[in-house]
């Protein structure tokens, strides 16, 4: 069809013009909007919207409009074929222009139109009466082949929605369990639908024309002359309370949407429950996005879960239920349950993936399954022989969805695989657009395309999204199996140089994000800054890995680690931080080049080594950082590194070496007006005075440190000076004041996920409580402090060694061995949150 052949009339003008003509069979008769609505099977208001230009008819409804116009003799007698074709082209042109997902509207079906005349002649020759169209008996729902597990909340949610809405769609990616949930939910509602609950499986329908015939044959209704399939069904279900389940709609979504819209408009008692990988997007639809089964999201905390907590996860329940059939000898011991948790975590609670993993138990141990899940699509390949082909493997399930995408949607999905741990719209717009200057090809992605394309992938359940409770951000993500699939397609269909350019854009984008956030770190925005880096950390780590693997981007990675060390400190990721710092700095610290990033990274390396107890390495790194900062005239960094060296020497009781360093650090910060560094260096100076037993002088310096931190609204860094104030008050015999200071230090440490700040406060508070004779509470806190030290201090040395040793001796004399052990054990078994709460309530 050549566009220039036909007029540019709007679709609503065509529909209104043709409908308003006198019929050739009876010139006095004109078709009303209500007549057209009845013939098409829609509400009269829908026809009004078509003729007002407020909406466009779907493919199915447009065919029924043309058929009605033909049968009523409303097309021009001279050339009805051309006029029908012009109407079709007008709708096609405006539908594609308005489509948010760039879905193509099909071409005019010439053969179908020519069949209308043939069918009319055949109908005229039939003199038989119209057969009965009543539904004799209710169809039974298919029985689920296995026990349905979990999803009690989802079932309750769907029941409530079906009470309130005539159309509810269960939306989710392949293998998530949409069909099973629909059948299970419907089976509990049979009494509400006296005329039955009917299941229509659309997975094997390849042509939209087969929809009507499938519904009729399932309902046991005959085709009727001069009646459309929809009219026949509406006659049969008129006045009946009935539930239809439309299963697997995504590949013929437009036709199913048109069918559902027509049926619901003509049958007040009908309710439809649809399952699809994307919504029908019609008026009145309630969309329920089915979540994965619940699973332990944090793999690192599995060992802390009890057996009861493990069994509460729906994914674990499904695994165990299916394992009883595959491997009856399997024993759900706690170690085995933790392996099951790890497997469920890696497959992200997807029911199909869990069932495929269980199917491997006839060949592999749980440990082997867990290890081999690094490649989901390779391991999870053995499904039920009787399942539909698209559901026999995880890959075939994703293939089904991928093949339904447009070219641009496929390209975007492939490019989104570069993200790790989620992304924002801004990140996708910056990284996944095509390079400037590329030819304007069909599959070229521009910034203007991104929102519509990403929305399309969300609608089709290939991309998930999360909205913050305060609507502060919206993040998108790919399930791991979809990400792995898309990454494979990217490798197959992208040139290596373009692939590397995409990864470089990813690394540059997240490096710029890191620089922006670091500027907020020493301000009142610290908590928000850490939370933002926490959200993007998986992407940052991915960018680090890529930078380390490519020599030309090595300096780029060094730049990132120099800006990340403070995050590793706060999160307690000390080993990981030191791993990356060592990788990018190398082993020869003394010969590091005079570079800002190197100087900053050496400072971060020294801080982490000091906390871990690697004193000599810490001194070497901090000393080199001071030298580079001095050469490069980086006053703020020089003040920080001098202070770090001072802290190290104070820890080692080298007061003479520490004194000039801390004095230089304080003087430099005062001279440059660097209030944050001044507050931090006064903390170090106060700690030095504590070691010299100048407790009053120490308190003066530490109080000034607190005041400065409060002045610049850093409410977290005060934990250090408050801890030292607690020790100073203890030495002065002011025990109540000491408890108050230590509790303030503990409260300020809550932003730190790492335990190194908290454990020092717990230890100080425990020592003070012992001095007050509160022995059991003191013992409990010292046990909790010891547990915290284990995560960062290789030698587990107490923060206040002398005071700690004296306190333990007092406790041993005051309590029996059994009582001491009991309270100490209670402390070591407490979680971080429990220890925090317990300390602050004292």
mmCIF file with all atom_site columns, C-alpha atoms in Angstrom, residues 149-263:
data_model
loop_
_atom_site.group_PDB
_atom_site.id
_atom_site.type_symbol
_atom_site.label_atom_id
_atom_site.label_alt_id
_atom_site.label_comp_id
_atom_site.label_asym_id
_atom_site.label_entity_id
_atom_site.label_seq_id
_atom_site.pdbx_PDB_ins_code
_atom_site.Cartn_x
_atom_site.Cartn_y
_atom_site.Cartn_z
_atom_site.occupancy
_atom_site.B_iso_or_equiv
_atom_site.pdbx_formal_charge
_atom_site.auth_seq_id
_atom_site.auth_comp_id
_atom_site.auth_asym_id
_atom_site.auth_atom_id
_atom_site.pdbx_PDB_model_num
ATOM 1   C CA . UNK A 1 149 ? 3.227   -23.665 47.349 1.00 0.00 ? 149 UNK A CA 1
ATOM 2   C CA . UNK A 1 150 ? 3.177   -20.230 48.997 1.00 0.00 ? 150 UNK A CA 1
ATOM 3   C CA . UNK A 1 151 ? 1.822   -16.965 47.600 1.00 0.00 ? 151 UNK A CA 1
ATOM 4   C CA . UNK A 1 152 ? -0.890  -16.559 50.252 1.00 0.00 ? 152 UNK A CA 1
ATOM 5   C CA . UNK A 1 153 ? -0.581  -12.770 50.028 1.00 0.00 ? 153 UNK A CA 1
ATOM 6   C CA . UNK A 1 154 ? -0.820  -12.819 46.227 1.00 0.00 ? 154 UNK A CA 1
ATOM 7   C CA . UNK A 1 155 ? -3.901  -15.027 46.303 1.00 0.00 ? 155 UNK A CA 1
ATOM 8   C CA . UNK A 1 156 ? -5.644  -12.742 48.791 1.00 0.00 ? 156 UNK A CA 1
ATOM 9   C CA . UNK A 1 157 ? -4.716  -9.679  46.740 1.00 0.00 ? 157 UNK A CA 1
ATOM 10  C CA . UNK A 1 158 ? -6.117  -11.228 43.560 1.00 0.00 ? 158 UNK A CA 1
ATOM 11  C CA . UNK A 1 159 ? -9.347  -12.288 45.261 1.00 0.00 ? 159 UNK A CA 1
ATOM 12  C CA . UNK A 1 160 ? -9.893  -8.703  46.429 1.00 0.00 ? 160 UNK A CA 1
ATOM 13  C CA . UNK A 1 161 ? -9.187  -7.325  42.956 1.00 0.00 ? 161 UNK A CA 1
ATOM 14  C CA . UNK A 1 162 ? -11.541 -9.785  41.264 1.00 0.00 ? 162 UNK A CA 1
ATOM 15  C CA . UNK A 1 163 ? -14.304 -8.633  43.588 1.00 0.00 ? 163 UNK A CA 1
ATOM 16  C CA . UNK A 1 164 ? -13.686 -5.012  42.559 1.00 0.00 ? 164 UNK A CA 1
ATOM 17  C CA . UNK A 1 165 ? -12.694 -5.250  38.874 1.00 0.00 ? 165 UNK A CA 1
ATOM 18  C CA . UNK A 1 166 ? -14.106 -6.998  35.821 1.00 0.00 ? 166 UNK A CA 1
ATOM 19  C CA . UNK A 1 167 ? -10.621 -7.440  34.324 1.00 0.00 ? 167 UNK A CA 1
ATOM 20  C CA . UNK A 1 168 ? -7.539  -8.390  36.344 1.00 0.00 ? 168 UNK A CA 1
ATOM 21  C CA . UNK A 1 169 ? -4.240  -9.181  34.628 1.00 0.00 ? 169 UNK A CA 1
ATOM 22  C CA . UNK A 1 170 ? -1.433  -11.139 36.297 1.00 0.00 ? 170 UNK A CA 1
ATOM 23  C CA . UNK A 1 171 ? 1.766   -9.761  34.767 1.00 0.00 ? 171 UNK A CA 1
ATOM 24  C CA . UNK A 1 172 ? 5.291   -11.145 35.108 1.00 0.00 ? 172 UNK A CA 1
ATOM 25  C CA . UNK A 1 173 ? 8.262   -12.660 33.280 1.00 0.00 ? 173 UNK A CA 1
ATOM 26  C CA . UNK A 1 174 ? 8.283   -16.202 31.967 1.00 0.00 ? 174 UNK A CA 1
ATOM 27  C CA . UNK A 1 175 ? 8.562   -18.903 34.614 1.00 0.00 ? 175 UNK A CA 1
ATOM 28  C CA . UNK A 1 176 ? 7.332   -16.691 37.466 1.00 0.00 ? 176 UNK A CA 1
ATOM 29  C CA . UNK A 1 177 ? 4.194   -18.830 38.008 1.00 0.00 ? 177 UNK A CA 1
ATOM 30  C CA . UNK A 1 178 ? 1.391   -16.718 36.525 1.00 0.00 ? 178 UNK A CA 1
ATOM 31  C CA . UNK A 1 179 ? -0.724  -19.636 35.256 1.00 0.00 ? 179 UNK A CA 1
ATOM 32  C CA . UNK A 1 180 ? -0.468  -21.639 38.480 1.00 0.00 ? 180 UNK A CA 1
ATOM 33  C CA . UNK A 1 181 ? -1.426  -18.602 40.547 1.00 0.00 ? 181 UNK A CA 1
ATOM 34  C CA . UNK A 1 182 ? -4.422  -17.890 38.283 1.00 0.00 ? 182 UNK A CA 1
ATOM 35  C CA . UNK A 1 183 ? -5.708  -21.481 38.522 1.00 0.00 ? 183 UNK A CA 1
ATOM 36  C CA . UNK A 1 184 ? -5.119  -21.704 42.276 1.00 0.00 ? 184 UNK A CA 1
ATOM 37  C CA . UNK A 1 185 ? -6.869  -18.380 42.917 1.00 0.00 ? 185 UNK A CA 1
ATOM 38  C CA . UNK A 1 186 ? -9.797  -19.205 40.630 1.00 0.00 ? 186 UNK A CA 1
ATOM 39  C CA . UNK A 1 187 ? -10.262 -22.590 42.295 1.00 0.00 ? 187 UNK A CA 1
ATOM 40  C CA . UNK A 1 188 ? -11.135 -20.793 45.532 1.00 0.00 ? 188 UNK A CA 1
ATOM 41  C CA . UNK A 1 189 ? -13.792 -18.644 43.823 1.00 0.00 ? 189 UNK A CA 1
ATOM 42  C CA . UNK A 1 190 ? -15.875 -21.289 42.033 1.00 0.00 ? 190 UNK A CA 1
ATOM 43  C CA . UNK A 1 191 ? -18.921 -20.688 44.245 1.00 0.00 ? 191 UNK A CA 1
ATOM 44  C CA . UNK A 1 192 ? -19.015 -17.030 43.159 1.00 0.00 ? 192 UNK A CA 1
ATOM 45  C CA . UNK A 1 193 ? -19.493 -17.967 39.494 1.00 0.00 ? 193 UNK A CA 1
ATOM 46  C CA . UNK A 1 194 ? -22.526 -20.295 39.128 1.00 0.00 ? 194 UNK A CA 1
ATOM 47  C CA . UNK A 1 195 ? -22.087 -20.577 35.355 1.00 0.00 ? 195 UNK A CA 1
ATOM 48  C CA . UNK A 1 196 ? -18.503 -21.686 35.753 1.00 0.00 ? 196 UNK A CA 1
ATOM 49  C CA . UNK A 1 197 ? -14.855 -20.783 35.624 1.00 0.00 ? 197 UNK A CA 1
ATOM 50  C CA . UNK A 1 198 ? -13.488 -21.314 32.118 1.00 0.00 ? 198 UNK A CA 1
ATOM 51  C CA . UNK A 1 199 ? -9.822  -21.663 31.175 1.00 0.00 ? 199 UNK A CA 1
ATOM 52  C CA . UNK A 1 200 ? -8.632  -20.569 27.701 1.00 0.00 ? 200 UNK A CA 1
ATOM 53  C CA . UNK A 1 201 ? -5.005  -21.405 26.869 1.00 0.00 ? 201 UNK A CA 1
ATOM 54  C CA . UNK A 1 202 ? -3.758  -19.064 24.115 1.00 0.00 ? 202 UNK A CA 1
ATOM 55  C CA . UNK A 1 203 ? -0.156  -20.316 24.027 1.00 0.00 ? 203 UNK A CA 1
ATOM 56  C CA . UNK A 1 204 ? -0.717  -22.414 20.903 1.00 0.00 ? 204 UNK A CA 1
ATOM 57  C CA . UNK A 1 205 ? -2.726  -19.771 19.026 1.00 0.00 ? 205 UNK A CA 1
ATOM 58  C CA . UNK A 1 206 ? -0.479  -18.397 16.310 1.00 0.00 ? 206 UNK A CA 1
ATOM 59  C CA . UNK A 1 207 ? -2.995  -16.278 14.390 1.00 0.00 ? 207 UNK A CA 1
ATOM 60  C CA . UNK A 1 208 ? -5.421  -13.769 15.958 1.00 0.00 ? 208 UNK A CA 1
ATOM 61  C CA . UNK A 1 209 ? -8.238  -15.223 13.842 1.00 0.00 ? 209 UNK A CA 1
ATOM 62  C CA . UNK A 1 210 ? -8.097  -18.389 15.927 1.00 0.00 ? 210 UNK A CA 1
ATOM 63  C CA . UNK A 1 211 ? -9.102  -16.650 19.160 1.00 0.00 ? 211 UNK A CA 1
ATOM 64  C CA . UNK A 1 212 ? -12.844 -16.625 18.588 1.00 0.00 ? 212 UNK A CA 1
ATOM 65  C CA . UNK A 1 213 ? -12.912 -20.238 17.463 1.00 0.00 ? 213 UNK A CA 1
ATOM 66  C CA . UNK A 1 214 ? -10.951 -21.325 20.561 1.00 0.00 ? 214 UNK A CA 1
ATOM 67  C CA . UNK A 1 215 ? -13.430 -19.615 22.873 1.00 0.00 ? 215 UNK A CA 1
ATOM 68  C CA . UNK A 1 216 ? -16.438 -21.064 21.043 1.00 0.00 ? 216 UNK A CA 1
ATOM 69  C CA . UNK A 1 217 ? -15.089 -24.604 20.967 1.00 0.00 ? 217 UNK A CA 1
ATOM 70  C CA . UNK A 1 218 ? -14.105 -24.473 24.662 1.00 0.00 ? 218 UNK A CA 1
ATOM 71  C CA . UNK A 1 219 ? -17.570 -23.221 25.597 1.00 0.00 ? 219 UNK A CA 1
ATOM 72  C CA . UNK A 1 220 ? -19.193 -25.826 23.335 1.00 0.00 ? 220 UNK A CA 1
ATOM 73  C CA . UNK A 1 221 ? -20.852 -23.216 21.124 1.00 0.00 ? 221 UNK A CA 1
ATOM 74  C CA . UNK A 1 222 ? -21.363 -23.560 17.340 1.00 0.00 ? 222 UNK A CA 1
ATOM 75  C CA . UNK A 1 223 ? -20.448 -20.992 14.701 1.00 0.00 ? 223 UNK A CA 1
ATOM 76  C CA . UNK A 1 224 ? -23.526 -19.122 13.514 1.00 0.00 ? 224 UNK A CA 1
ATOM 77  C CA . UNK A 1 225 ? -24.492 -17.598 10.212 1.00 0.00 ? 225 UNK A CA 1
ATOM 78  C CA . UNK A 1 226 ? -24.656 -13.803 10.182 1.00 0.00 ? 226 UNK A CA 1
ATOM 79  C CA . UNK A 1 227 ? -23.281 -13.708 13.733 1.00 0.00 ? 227 UNK A CA 1
ATOM 80  C CA . UNK A 1 228 ? -19.739 -12.842 14.720 1.00 0.00 ? 228 UNK A CA 1
ATOM 81  C CA . UNK A 1 229 ? -17.946 -15.051 17.216 1.00 0.00 ? 229 UNK A CA 1
ATOM 82  C CA . UNK A 1 230 ? -18.270 -12.322 19.839 1.00 0.00 ? 230 UNK A CA 1
ATOM 83  C CA . UNK A 1 231 ? -21.993 -11.945 19.248 1.00 0.00 ? 231 UNK A CA 1
ATOM 84  C CA . UNK A 1 232 ? -22.454 -15.687 19.629 1.00 0.00 ? 232 UNK A CA 1
ATOM 85  C CA . UNK A 1 233 ? -20.564 -15.677 22.917 1.00 0.00 ? 233 UNK A CA 1
ATOM 86  C CA . UNK A 1 234 ? -22.395 -12.622 24.228 1.00 0.00 ? 234 UNK A CA 1
ATOM 87  C CA . UNK A 1 235 ? -25.733 -14.289 23.469 1.00 0.00 ? 235 UNK A CA 1
ATOM 88  C CA . UNK A 1 236 ? -24.613 -17.379 25.405 1.00 0.00 ? 236 UNK A CA 1
ATOM 89  C CA . UNK A 1 237 ? -23.309 -15.608 28.526 1.00 0.00 ? 237 UNK A CA 1
ATOM 90  C CA . UNK A 1 238 ? -25.875 -12.815 28.735 1.00 0.00 ? 238 UNK A CA 1
ATOM 91  C CA . UNK A 1 239 ? -27.091 -12.394 32.303 1.00 0.00 ? 239 UNK A CA 1
ATOM 92  C CA . UNK A 1 240 ? -24.692 -15.016 33.659 1.00 0.00 ? 240 UNK A CA 1
ATOM 93  C CA . UNK A 1 241 ? -22.104 -14.714 36.438 1.00 0.00 ? 241 UNK A CA 1
ATOM 94  C CA . UNK A 1 242 ? -19.028 -16.270 34.867 1.00 0.00 ? 242 UNK A CA 1
ATOM 95  C CA . UNK A 1 243 ? -15.207 -16.129 35.070 1.00 0.00 ? 243 UNK A CA 1
ATOM 96  C CA . UNK A 1 244 ? -12.908 -16.483 32.044 1.00 0.00 ? 244 UNK A CA 1
ATOM 97  C CA . UNK A 1 245 ? -9.164  -17.121 32.449 1.00 0.00 ? 245 UNK A CA 1
ATOM 98  C CA . UNK A 1 246 ? -7.225  -15.882 29.410 1.00 0.00 ? 246 UNK A CA 1
ATOM 99  C CA . UNK A 1 247 ? -3.839  -17.598 29.744 1.00 0.00 ? 247 UNK A CA 1
ATOM 100 C CA . UNK A 1 248 ? -0.611  -16.589 27.919 1.00 0.00 ? 248 UNK A CA 1
ATOM 101 C CA . UNK A 1 249 ? -1.782  -13.526 26.028 1.00 0.00 ? 249 UNK A CA 1
ATOM 102 C CA . UNK A 1 250 ? 1.469   -11.717 25.222 1.00 0.00 ? 250 UNK A CA 1
ATOM 103 C CA . UNK A 1 251 ? 2.109   -12.926 21.646 1.00 0.00 ? 251 UNK A CA 1
ATOM 104 C CA . UNK A 1 252 ? -1.376  -11.915 20.427 1.00 0.00 ? 252 UNK A CA 1
ATOM 105 C CA . UNK A 1 253 ? -1.887  -9.117  22.923 1.00 0.00 ? 253 UNK A CA 1
ATOM 106 C CA . UNK A 1 254 ? -3.728  -6.700  20.613 1.00 0.00 ? 254 UNK A CA 1
ATOM 107 C CA . UNK A 1 255 ? -6.296  -9.279  19.552 1.00 0.00 ? 255 UNK A CA 1
ATOM 108 C CA . UNK A 1 256 ? -6.843  -10.499 23.124 1.00 0.00 ? 256 UNK A CA 1
ATOM 109 C CA . UNK A 1 257 ? -7.258  -6.898  24.295 1.00 0.00 ? 257 UNK A CA 1
ATOM 110 C CA . UNK A 1 258 ? -9.883  -6.256  21.621 1.00 0.00 ? 258 UNK A CA 1
ATOM 111 C CA . UNK A 1 259 ? -11.676 -9.513  22.456 1.00 0.00 ? 259 UNK A CA 1
ATOM 112 C CA . UNK A 1 260 ? -11.694 -8.745  26.187 1.00 0.00 ? 260 UNK A CA 1
ATOM 113 C CA . UNK A 1 261 ? -12.883 -5.189  25.633 1.00 0.00 ? 261 UNK A CA 1
ATOM 114 C CA . UNK A 1 262 ? -15.790 -6.339  23.460 1.00 0.00 ? 262 UNK A CA 1
ATOM 115 C CA . UNK A 1 263 ? -16.857 -9.153  25.776 1.00 0.00 ? 263 UNK A CA 1
#
